[in-house]
Amino acid sequence: MGMEDDILKDFLAESKENLELLDQQFVELEQEPENEDLIKSIFRTIHTIKGTSGFFGFTTLEGIAHFAEDILSKLRDGLVQVNEEITTVLLQSVDYIKAILAELENTGQEPVDTEYLDFIVDLRNFSEKITKNVSAVNTHDKQPETAEDTEEAGSAKSAGEETSEKAAAEAQAAQEQEKAEKAQDSKAADKDVKEASGQVSRPEPKAATPRVKKKGAKVHSAHLTETHVRIDVHLLDQLMTLAGELVLSRNRMTQLASKLNDPDFATANQRMSLVVTELQEQIMKTRMQPIGNVFNKFPRIVRDLAKTASKKVQLKIVGAETELDRSIIESIKDPLTHMVRNSIDHGIEAPDIRLQSEKPPVGNLTMKAYHEGGQVIIEITDDGAGIDPDKLRAKAVEKGIISEEQARALSNREALMLIFQPGFSTAEKVTNISGRGVGMDVVKTNIEKLGGTVELESSIGVGTTVKIKIPLTLAIIPALIVNSAGQRYAIPQVNLVELVHLNPKSAKKDVQIIGNSEFYRLRGEILPLIRLRKALAIEEAEEEPQGSEGMNIVVLNAGGRLFGLVVDSISDSEEIVVKPLGSHLKNIPIFAGTTLMGDGRVALILDIVGITSSISSSGDDSMKQASGSMGAGREEEHQFLLLCSVGPEEFFALPLALVNRLDKIKASDLEFVGGKEVIQYRGHSMPVIRLENYLPVSPLPEQDEYHLIVFHMNDKDVAFMVSQIEDSLDLTIDVEEGIFKQEGILGSAIVKDRTTLFLDVYQIITMHDPDFFVMEHLAADEPARILLAEDSTFYRNMLTSYLGAAGYEVVEAEDGERAWNIFQNETVDLVVTDIEMPRMDGFELTRKIRSQNADIPIIAVTSLSGEENRQKGIEAGVNDYQAKLDRDQVLYAVSSLLHKRSMENAA
Amino acid sequence: MSETGQNLPALEKGNNVADIRAVETSQFVTFYFGKHFFGLPIDEVIEINKALDITPVPLAPGYVSGVINLRGQILTAIDLATRIGLNSSGDDHGTDSLNNVIMGNREEPVSLLVERIGDVMSIPLEKIESVPDMIHGIETKYVSQVCKLDDQLLIILDSNALEELDDRKRPSS
């Protein structure tokens, strides 16, 4: 009901203003009865009140307004002349309307008082009288009688009225004269009178001209209190700016207070601080508007669009009361319209098609807004056909947006994002609704300009959801202040995930340098590091503070992708006022704006997404192999790969996530123990593996120094020895098997123009030491058949390899659909499924399996775990959720689930 | 040339009108950079300020020294010397001690960093000449006119050209 409340508020505020004007206008009207504009203006005001009260079901109010309008319409049409009598009656109506509005404001209800109903009757009579006067050109002295007749006629007309005695033909004749318009109106009138009669005992026939009654005086004294005023928007903006300045001064004061260390001053400052915060919040509220202001334009838009497209669409609006900054509301209207258009035009199917696919013929479109984590989320959901990623791929290739190879490399989610590419239109034919397919890219740009993001989710046949996240306000945001090369920079708190400080020792130990990039292993996840100095192109002339003070890493989320920003030091978090950069500086991608600090100096606000994109685009060409064109996106099949070489010609790649450490050793440090090469490493002797011993590759040439790739698995260390660590890359793994199909190799791909072999790390380690992965804590595995659904060749081979090595029989399937077929025809003991797969994804596969078999253990595996997916997986019915690369965990999960199941079966 | 011209905005161009005796004149705010003497039409100058704190902006075009805070408004500071190609003396001037000539349109004024502020000069229109083909050490596209004074050349700058976005590649530093 929130939206209705708001409308009611607006209605009351507006009506009050207009009514004040009416008093004056009526008086003027008496002076110049011929003034048409004046009559029209009054008419409009009354008409609006009538319409809105009808909408809310305020029958008394509607009744009064209706008859007043009736009288006015005659004035407007020149049928009667304004005279004192008419003005008096109209003014009375205004008074009654005001009294009702006052009551509405106080209680939200119309007043229940017979007096109002009496007045309606009087008013109606008067209106009839005028009508009659017009039609019959009556003389003045005939008036009382006529009035009485019409009064009866009016009463008689209402069907359920107990007072009805006889229908007065006269009144009907008069009504007929008024024809169409009148016919409708009288219906309303009847309703009113009927309503009235429910509570009123038969009103005494009154004199034709209603008089102001004594009781009326009481009602009129309930004058309207002003609760709303209109304020110039510029004034509000100015207030906002000043509030911003005040916040800055406050920040400065707080700094001084902590410096002065005077308790009295500190208290005073604290108090002021609170007030300033409050003040700022309140002023911010003046600029807040419910999103309903935009949403309520959509019922009409949807109706029109649906009609043009010959589709049936029902619009549902949720959360219209959600508030956000006025400036943002204005700028989201167009993007929203565009997306709604797209949903209707491309999403929702025509009624007959919907019926064929067993959906109700009327499509559902939901617009939903809500607050979440200091942001406003807007979702536009349709239950239409959904978007086919394959179609998008084909289209993108056809339009030359991406190459065929790139298209194949895209995951489904990435493919969906294609629709935001410039020059893309998914409609088979361009229609006049969705225009010429310019649009979605503009939508994305506009939303991003507001500091927001757009996400798209779609499943074929089920529907599409577009999710927009935008900040509440753009003016004042919380931010973290960091320092780099003597300057302060502000990082918007929305992007901030956590802060990590490394002492010099761990900075040296845990930060790995691979190629030109640095990485930090944060709780097992590989976190790419970006040095702010480097991003700012500040030359490293000065001594890096890292050596002595360790390393400060600000972990940031840039559009779903985490990275660490290395800064010199971290100051404080502060509320900052965002000010735009001048035109000379606008095009620098890594800055979002400027702000003033407490000491009056300027600090620059970092654009986190800008930093990542500037780094990756200015980075090396090697990135072009990756489908970097789609920008950020924590995509499933993206992996950081480590590239290394043996000799000048053999190139290898392996997932960086498996690597624990990189190191260099001298050739003289190698020892032979029991026929195997080992090295003293951190107090243990660690086996060292030469790849040529297990793979048909050229032997490691003699070198003074070798590079070690150290793995830590099953609580043991083991290392591969190679000539050179080449680089690290973030790319979509798309390997070809076949040519190099053999033990220890997962496949090959062209990386940086060289054929590169993807190593099966687990396999190679097992070949080296068959007992390496034997875990004591696991019971001996009973032979079991595992159904593995995984679309990526690379991962499928890897999973098969280590599951097979652990003694399981693995049945492979390239996608969910294939897996489903196998599941129906063969017996398996456990299912391991990827989440993102073409044709049928892991969630759907799980749901299908669960519909038949509630017991079989299902493990979902993914390259990166996310809480959202985990939740979704559990809802779909998976038993466990693991990272693909984490062999130990996956095996443990498999074994314990099988064990649990056999226990249950035994029981 | 003393530094008496500091309170410029108070001087209205209208004063001129009363002054018309025999010659029409224009008023210019003048300032120095190195040995060069520059002027800007007085109605293109908003105010003059002593040195303000400059926050450098990495990756900015080379002629932008940074941003300054002028009573809550954040302005881009343009280094006059670098902008017009006065590189000979440009190396060792620290931008921190430079004065600010705030100029341009009021929507987005910019600050022009100059070494020393001069007087406001009234110059007879007839003495104002068009730009010569070459002025030593200065890119003439930023110069709108010149005026030969007794002892030196007054270079009248083109504020629009100074403010205009530059598509040149930013220097690597």
mmCIF file of N, CA and C in Angstrom, chain A residues 469-514:
data_model
loop_
_atom_site.group_PDB
_atom_site.id
_atom_site.type_symbol
_atom_site.label_atom_id
_atom_site.label_comp_id
_atom_site.label_asym_id
_atom_site.label_seq_id
_atom_site.Cartn_x
_atom_site.Cartn_y
_atom_site.Cartn_z
ATOM 1 N N LYS A 469 22.048 -2.659 -10.404
ATOM 2 C CA LYS A 469 22.415 -2.175 -9.068
ATOM 3 C C LYS A 469 22.886 -0.736 -9.219
ATOM 4 N N ILE A 470 22.276 0.138 -8.449
ATOM 5 C CA ILE A 470 22.748 1.520 -8.501
ATOM 6 C C ILE A 470 22.913 2.068 -7.096
ATOM 7 N N PRO A 471 23.824 3.011 -6.940
ATOM 8 C CA PRO A 471 24.010 3.593 -5.616
ATOM 9 C C PRO A 471 22.816 4.471 -5.236
ATOM 10 N N LEU A 472 22.587 4.600 -3.937
ATOM 11 C CA LEU A 472 21.479 5.426 -3.442
ATOM 12 C C LEU A 472 21.621 6.878 -3.848
ATOM 13 N N THR A 473 22.797 7.347 -3.702
ATOM 14 C CA THR A 473 23.029 8.739 -4.037
ATOM 15 C C THR A 473 24.426 8.862 -4.592
ATOM 16 N N LEU A 474 24.606 9.887 -5.358
ATOM 17 C CA LEU A 474 25.923 10.060 -5.968
ATOM 18 C C LEU A 474 26.708 11.132 -5.246
ATOM 19 N N ALA A 475 26.030 11.842 -4.361
ATOM 20 C CA ALA A 475 26.655 13.051 -3.836
ATOM 21 C C ALA A 475 27.655 12.773 -2.723
ATOM 22 N N ILE A 476 27.254 12.003 -1.722
ATOM 23 C CA ILE A 476 28.152 11.761 -0.602
ATOM 24 C C ILE A 476 28.295 10.260 -0.420
ATOM 25 N N ILE A 477 29.503 9.768 -0.439
ATOM 26 C CA ILE A 477 29.702 8.321 -0.319
ATOM 27 C C ILE A 477 30.775 8.037 0.724
ATOM 28 N N PRO A 478 30.664 6.904 1.398
ATOM 29 C CA PRO A 478 31.747 6.504 2.283
ATOM 30 C C PRO A 478 32.913 5.992 1.450
ATOM 31 N N ALA A 479 34.109 6.319 1.893
ATOM 32 C CA ALA A 479 35.266 5.910 1.099
ATOM 33 C C ALA A 479 36.446 5.636 2.007
ATOM 34 N N LEU A 480 37.343 4.835 1.507
ATOM 35 C CA LEU A 480 38.577 4.551 2.218
ATOM 36 C C LEU A 480 39.680 5.429 1.621
ATOM 37 N N ILE A 481 40.427 6.085 2.503
ATOM 38 C CA ILE A 481 41.498 6.946 2.017
ATOM 39 C C ILE A 481 42.819 6.178 2.091
ATOM 40 N N VAL A 482 43.511 6.106 0.969
ATOM 41 C CA VAL A 482 44.804 5.426 0.955
ATOM 42 C C VAL A 482 45.859 6.396 0.429
ATOM 43 N N ASN A 483 47.114 6.051 0.648
ATOM 44 C CA ASN A 483 48.194 6.911 0.193
ATOM 45 C C ASN A 483 49.079 6.179 -0.783
ATOM 46 N N SER A 484 49.511 6.938 -1.764
ATOM 47 C CA SER A 484 50.480 6.387 -2.685
ATOM 48 C C SER A 484 51.343 7.531 -3.184
ATOM 49 N N ALA A 485 52.633 7.371 -3.079
ATOM 50 C CA ALA A 485 53.583 8.383 -3.524
ATOM 51 C C ALA A 485 53.220 9.759 -2.964
ATOM 52 N N GLY A 486 52.872 9.801 -1.696
ATOM 53 C CA GLY A 486 52.664 11.081 -1.037
ATOM 54 C C GLY A 486 51.322 11.725 -1.299
ATOM 55 N N GLN A 487 50.479 11.114 -2.101
ATOM 56 C CA GLN A 487 49.159 11.683 -2.361
ATOM 57 C C GLN A 487 48.082 10.784 -1.774
ATOM 58 N N ARG A 488 46.948 11.415 -1.475
ATOM 59 C CA ARG A 488 45.837 10.619 -0.961
ATOM 60 C C ARG A 488 44.868 10.283 -2.090
ATOM 61 N N TYR A 489 44.322 9.111 -2.005
ATOM 62 C CA TYR A 489 43.322 8.697 -2.972
ATOM 63 C C TYR A 489 42.141 8.074 -2.226
ATOM 64 N N ALA A 490 40.955 8.294 -2.751
ATOM 65 C CA ALA A 490 39.763 7.755 -2.100
ATOM 66 C C ALA A 490 39.247 6.560 -2.890
ATOM 67 N N ILE A 491 38.928 5.496 -2.175
ATOM 68 C CA ILE A 491 38.369 4.302 -2.819
ATOM 69 C C ILE A 491 36.938 4.133 -2.322
ATOM 70 N N PRO A 492 35.954 4.168 -3.199
ATOM 71 C CA PRO A 492 34.566 4.012 -2.754
ATOM 72 C C PRO A 492 34.383 2.718 -1.969
ATOM 73 N N GLN A 493 33.726 2.846 -0.836
ATOM 74 C CA GLN A 493 33.566 1.706 0.050
ATOM 75 C C GLN A 493 32.820 0.536 -0.604
ATOM 76 N N VAL A 494 31.962 0.843 -1.563
ATOM 77 C CA VAL A 494 31.217 -0.248 -2.218
ATOM 78 C C VAL A 494 32.130 -1.276 -2.834
ATOM 79 N N ASN A 495 33.290 -0.837 -3.296
ATOM 80 C CA ASN A 495 34.193 -1.763 -3.961
ATOM 81 C C ASN A 495 35.062 -2.542 -2.988
ATOM 82 N N LEU A 496 35.074 -2.076 -1.743
ATOM 83 C CA LEU A 496 36.025 -2.607 -0.784
ATOM 84 C C LEU A 496 35.583 -3.961 -0.257
ATOM 85 N N VAL A 497 36.494 -4.928 -0.240
ATOM 86 C CA VAL A 497 36.177 -6.227 0.318
ATOM 87 C C VAL A 497 36.864 -6.408 1.666
ATOM 88 N N GLU A 498 38.181 -6.244 1.684
ATOM 89 C CA GLU A 498 38.899 -6.342 2.952
ATOM 90 C C GLU A 498 40.276 -5.721 2.806
ATOM 91 N N LEU A 499 40.924 -5.557 3.955
ATOM 92 C CA LEU A 499 42.270 -5.012 3.945
ATOM 93 C C LEU A 499 43.225 -6.084 4.436
ATOM 94 N N VAL A 500 44.367 -6.174 3.783
ATOM 95 C CA VAL A 500 45.351 -7.162 4.192
ATOM 96 C C VAL A 500 46.674 -6.461 4.385
ATOM 97 N N HIS A 501 47.284 -6.678 5.533
ATOM 98 C CA HIS A 501 48.627 -6.152 5.723
ATOM 99 C C HIS A 501 49.595 -7.322 5.836
ATOM 100 N N LEU A 502 50.620 -7.263 5.037
ATOM 101 C CA LEU A 502 51.615 -8.332 5.088
ATOM 102 C C LEU A 502 52.874 -7.774 5.732
ATOM 103 N N ASN A 503 53.429 -8.498 6.688
ATOM 104 C CA ASN A 503 54.713 -8.049 7.219
ATOM 105 C C ASN A 503 55.785 -8.371 6.193
ATOM 106 N N PRO A 504 56.929 -7.727 6.327
ATOM 107 C CA PRO A 504 57.935 -7.861 5.259
ATOM 108 C C PRO A 504 58.254 -9.305 4.932
ATOM 109 N N LYS A 505 58.234 -10.143 5.956
ATOM 110 C CA LYS A 505 58.609 -11.530 5.731
ATOM 111 C C LYS A 505 57.572 -12.242 4.850
ATOM 112 N N SER A 506 56.309 -12.088 5.245
ATOM 113 C CA SER A 506 55.292 -12.802 4.465
ATOM 114 C C SER A 506 55.082 -12.141 3.109
ATOM 115 N N ALA A 507 55.383 -10.843 3.045
ATOM 116 C CA ALA A 507 55.268 -10.179 1.742
ATOM 117 C C ALA A 507 56.242 -10.828 0.769
ATOM 118 N N LYS A 508 57.383 -11.161 1.288
ATOM 119 C CA LYS A 508 58.403 -11.759 0.437
ATOM 120 C C LYS A 508 58.021 -13.190 0.093
ATOM 121 N N LYS A 509 57.462 -13.843 1.069
ATOM 122 C CA LYS A 509 57.216 -15.270 0.938
ATOM 123 C C LYS A 509 55.956 -15.562 0.108
ATOM 124 N N ASP A 510 54.883 -14.810 0.401
ATOM 125 C CA ASP A 510 53.577 -15.187 -0.143
ATOM 126 C C ASP A 510 53.194 -14.469 -1.428
ATOM 127 N N VAL A 511 53.967 -13.449 -1.769
ATOM 128 C CA VAL A 511 53.638 -12.760 -3.010
ATOM 129 C C VAL A 511 54.496 -13.349 -4.108
ATOM 130 N N GLN A 512 53.835 -13.851 -5.122
ATOM 131 C CA GLN A 512 54.566 -14.501 -6.190
ATOM 132 C C GLN A 512 54.625 -13.602 -7.407
ATOM 133 N N ILE A 513 55.776 -13.534 -7.987
ATOM 134 C CA ILE A 513 55.910 -12.728 -9.197
ATOM 135 C C ILE A 513 56.011 -13.670 -10.377
ATOM 136 N N ILE A 514 55.097 -13.524 -11.275
ATOM 137 C CA ILE A 514 55.064 -14.414 -12.430
ATOM 138 C C ILE A 514 54.964 -13.537 -13.653
#
